[in-house]
Amino acid sequence: MNKKKQQTEQTKKKIADASRILFMQKGYKATSIEDIVKATGYSGGNIYYHFKSKEGLFLHLIEAWNREWEEQWLAKEQLYTTSIDKLYGMAEHFATDFMNHPLTKAADEFFDMSEKPSDVEERINEMIQGYIDFNQQLLQKGIDDGEFEVTNVTGVAIILDSLMFGLNQHSRRMEREEALATFRLAMDVFLFGIVKPSR
């Protein structure tokens, strides 16, 4: 990496680190570019140069959170031998990460905003597609190993993502053990359904 690129990356990191603290403390809406200017000592122009907008800056933090989540999951994944076990493990990892992550409240505010620049919407759509791809890979491994019988992997991957997202919203008001039990129940239903077997 050349010196200019290294300086650019250092500047981006300083802005991202300082803004992350502000978003954690004040939330997304209440944190302004002026607040970030004061916290970092960089001009508004410099912040816009690196991130284009407040939305772009926050999305940069969300993308870093996603990478961190995936790295932590990949370190844990080898503990689970079957794809079924992996789904339960992933649900638990998902539950504990969102319950404990300091950006959760600000992320809720960010995603609840109706108006977002088109480039931000595009990045959000790419991020969501990444979640679907992640689920598809996990499900495909289960199919390949003879654990799952799925004809529409993409559809089931979308359902799994929707299930995790919905549970994330509902589990905020729960204590840790209740949330984990709810995520485990969700995996029971996802994998085995609720229909009473016919005799």
Short mmCIF file of N, CA and C in Angstrom, two decimals, residues 87-149:
data_model
loop_
_atom_site.label_atom_id
_atom_site.label_comp_id
_atom_site.label_asym_id
_atom_site.label_seq_id
_atom_site.Cartn_x
_atom_site.Cartn_y
_atom_site.Cartn_z
N LEU A 87 -27.20 -24.38 12.16
CA LEU A 87 -28.34 -23.45 12.16
C LEU A 87 -28.69 -23.01 13.57
N TYR A 88 -28.70 -23.95 14.51
CA TYR A 88 -28.97 -23.59 15.91
C TYR A 88 -27.86 -22.67 16.44
N GLY A 89 -26.62 -23.00 16.11
CA GLY A 89 -25.49 -22.18 16.55
C GLY A 89 -25.54 -20.78 15.97
N MET A 90 -25.89 -20.71 14.68
CA MET A 90 -25.99 -19.40 14.02
C MET A 90 -27.09 -18.56 14.66
N ALA A 91 -28.23 -19.18 14.96
CA ALA A 91 -29.34 -18.44 15.59
C ALA A 91 -28.91 -17.88 16.94
N GLU A 92 -28.20 -18.70 17.71
CA GLU A 92 -27.71 -18.24 19.02
C GLU A 92 -26.71 -17.11 18.86
N HIS A 93 -25.80 -17.26 17.91
CA HIS A 93 -24.79 -16.22 17.64
C HIS A 93 -25.49 -14.92 17.22
N PHE A 94 -26.48 -15.05 16.38
CA PHE A 94 -27.26 -13.91 15.91
C PHE A 94 -27.93 -13.21 17.10
N ALA A 95 -28.58 -14.00 17.97
CA ALA A 95 -29.30 -13.45 19.12
C ALA A 95 -28.36 -12.69 20.04
N THR A 96 -27.25 -13.30 20.41
CA THR A 96 -26.35 -12.66 21.38
C THR A 96 -25.65 -11.45 20.78
N ASP A 97 -25.31 -11.51 19.49
CA ASP A 97 -24.64 -10.37 18.86
C ASP A 97 -25.54 -9.14 18.84
N PHE A 98 -26.77 -9.31 18.40
CA PHE A 98 -27.67 -8.15 18.30
C PHE A 98 -28.09 -7.63 19.66
N MET A 99 -28.18 -8.51 20.65
CA MET A 99 -28.57 -8.06 21.99
C MET A 99 -27.46 -7.23 22.62
N ASN A 100 -26.20 -7.59 22.29
CA ASN A 100 -25.06 -6.97 22.97
C ASN A 100 -24.37 -5.89 22.15
N HIS A 101 -24.73 -5.76 20.87
CA HIS A 101 -23.96 -4.85 20.02
C HIS A 101 -24.33 -3.39 20.31
N PRO A 102 -23.31 -2.54 20.52
CA PRO A 102 -23.59 -1.15 20.89
C PRO A 102 -24.21 -0.30 19.77
N LEU A 103 -24.18 -0.77 18.53
CA LEU A 103 -24.77 0.01 17.43
C LEU A 103 -26.22 -0.38 17.12
N THR A 104 -26.77 -1.34 17.84
CA THR A 104 -28.11 -1.86 17.52
C THR A 104 -29.17 -0.76 17.47
N LYS A 105 -29.20 0.09 18.49
CA LYS A 105 -30.24 1.15 18.55
C LYS A 105 -30.09 2.12 17.38
N ALA A 106 -28.86 2.55 17.12
CA ALA A 106 -28.62 3.48 16.01
C ALA A 106 -28.96 2.82 14.67
N ALA A 107 -28.67 1.52 14.55
CA ALA A 107 -28.97 0.79 13.30
C ALA A 107 -30.48 0.75 13.07
N ASP A 108 -31.25 0.55 14.14
CA ASP A 108 -32.71 0.57 14.01
C ASP A 108 -33.18 1.90 13.45
N GLU A 109 -32.66 2.98 14.00
CA GLU A 109 -33.03 4.34 13.53
C GLU A 109 -32.66 4.51 12.06
N PHE A 110 -31.48 4.04 11.71
CA PHE A 110 -30.99 4.19 10.34
C PHE A 110 -31.89 3.44 9.36
N PHE A 111 -32.19 2.19 9.64
CA PHE A 111 -32.98 1.39 8.71
C PHE A 111 -34.45 1.81 8.68
N ASP A 112 -34.92 2.49 9.74
CA ASP A 112 -36.30 2.98 9.76
C ASP A 112 -36.51 4.23 8.91
N MET A 113 -35.43 4.90 8.53
CA MET A 113 -35.56 6.10 7.70
C MET A 113 -36.10 5.73 6.34
N SER A 114 -37.09 6.47 5.87
CA SER A 114 -37.68 6.14 4.57
C SER A 114 -36.84 6.68 3.42
N GLU A 115 -36.24 7.86 3.60
CA GLU A 115 -35.46 8.49 2.52
C GLU A 115 -33.98 8.20 2.68
N LYS A 116 -33.43 7.50 1.68
CA LYS A 116 -31.99 7.24 1.68
C LYS A 116 -31.47 7.50 0.27
N PRO A 117 -30.26 8.05 0.14
CA PRO A 117 -29.69 8.25 -1.20
C PRO A 117 -29.64 6.93 -1.97
N SER A 118 -29.74 6.99 -3.29
CA SER A 118 -29.82 5.78 -4.11
C SER A 118 -28.57 4.90 -3.96
N ASP A 119 -27.39 5.52 -3.80
CA ASP A 119 -26.18 4.71 -3.64
C ASP A 119 -26.20 3.94 -2.32
N VAL A 120 -26.81 4.54 -1.29
CA VAL A 120 -26.94 3.87 0.01
C VAL A 120 -27.93 2.71 -0.11
N GLU A 121 -29.06 2.96 -0.78
CA GLU A 121 -30.06 1.89 -1.01
C GLU A 121 -29.42 0.72 -1.74
N GLU A 122 -28.57 1.03 -2.71
CA GLU A 122 -27.91 -0.01 -3.49
C GLU A 122 -26.99 -0.84 -2.60
N ARG A 123 -26.24 -0.16 -1.74
CA ARG A 123 -25.34 -0.88 -0.82
C ARG A 123 -26.12 -1.72 0.19
N ILE A 124 -27.26 -1.21 0.64
CA ILE A 124 -28.11 -1.98 1.56
C ILE A 124 -28.61 -3.24 0.86
N ASN A 125 -29.05 -3.09 -0.40
CA ASN A 125 -29.53 -4.25 -1.16
C ASN A 125 -28.42 -5.28 -1.36
N GLU A 126 -27.20 -4.82 -1.60
CA GLU A 126 -26.05 -5.73 -1.74
C GLU A 126 -25.78 -6.46 -0.42
N MET A 127 -25.92 -5.72 0.68
CA MET A 127 -25.69 -6.30 2.00
C MET A 127 -26.74 -7.39 2.28
N ILE A 128 -28.00 -7.10 1.97
CA ILE A 128 -29.08 -8.08 2.17
C ILE A 128 -28.84 -9.31 1.30
N GLN A 129 -28.41 -9.08 0.07
CA GLN A 129 -28.09 -10.21 -0.82
C GLN A 129 -26.97 -11.06 -0.22
N GLY A 130 -26.04 -10.40 0.46
CA GLY A 130 -24.96 -11.12 1.15
C GLY A 130 -25.51 -12.04 2.23
N TYR A 131 -26.53 -11.58 2.96
CA TYR A 131 -27.17 -12.42 4.00
C TYR A 131 -27.82 -13.64 3.34
N ILE A 132 -28.51 -13.39 2.22
CA ILE A 132 -29.19 -14.49 1.51
C ILE A 132 -28.15 -15.51 1.02
N ASP A 133 -27.06 -15.00 0.44
CA ASP A 133 -25.99 -15.89 -0.06
C ASP A 133 -25.40 -16.73 1.08
N PHE A 134 -25.19 -16.09 2.22
CA PHE A 134 -24.66 -16.78 3.40
C PHE A 134 -25.59 -17.93 3.78
N ASN A 135 -26.90 -17.64 3.85
CA ASN A 135 -27.89 -18.67 4.20
C ASN A 135 -27.93 -19.78 3.16
N GLN A 136 -27.84 -19.40 1.88
CA GLN A 136 -27.88 -20.40 0.80
C GLN A 136 -26.71 -21.38 0.92
N GLN A 137 -25.54 -20.85 1.24
CA GLN A 137 -24.35 -21.71 1.37
C GLN A 137 -24.54 -22.71 2.51
N LEU A 138 -25.07 -22.20 3.63
CA LEU A 138 -25.30 -23.05 4.80
C LEU A 138 -26.33 -24.14 4.47
N LEU A 139 -27.41 -23.74 3.81
CA LEU A 139 -28.46 -24.70 3.44
C LEU A 139 -27.96 -25.70 2.40
N GLN A 140 -27.20 -25.22 1.43
CA GLN A 140 -26.68 -26.10 0.38
C GLN A 140 -25.78 -27.18 0.95
N LYS A 141 -24.99 -26.80 1.95
CA LYS A 141 -24.12 -27.79 2.62
C LYS A 141 -24.98 -28.89 3.24
N GLY A 142 -26.10 -28.49 3.87
CA GLY A 142 -27.02 -29.47 4.46
C GLY A 142 -27.66 -30.36 3.42
N ILE A 143 -27.97 -29.80 2.26
CA ILE A 143 -28.53 -30.59 1.15
C ILE A 143 -27.48 -31.58 0.64
N ASP A 144 -26.27 -31.07 0.42
CA ASP A 144 -25.18 -31.92 -0.09
C ASP A 144 -24.86 -33.08 0.86
N ASP A 145 -25.02 -32.82 2.17
CA ASP A 145 -24.73 -33.85 3.18
C ASP A 145 -25.94 -34.76 3.45
N GLY A 146 -27.06 -34.52 2.74
CA GLY A 146 -28.24 -35.36 2.91
C GLY A 146 -29.08 -35.05 4.13
N GLU A 147 -28.85 -33.88 4.77
CA GLU A 147 -29.63 -33.50 5.95
C GLU A 147 -30.94 -32.81 5.59
N PHE A 148 -30.91 -32.00 4.52
CA PHE A 148 -32.07 -31.22 4.13
C PHE A 148 -32.59 -31.67 2.77
N GLU A 149 -33.90 -31.55 2.63
CA GLU A 149 -34.53 -31.79 1.33
C GLU A 149 -35.21 -30.49 0.94
#
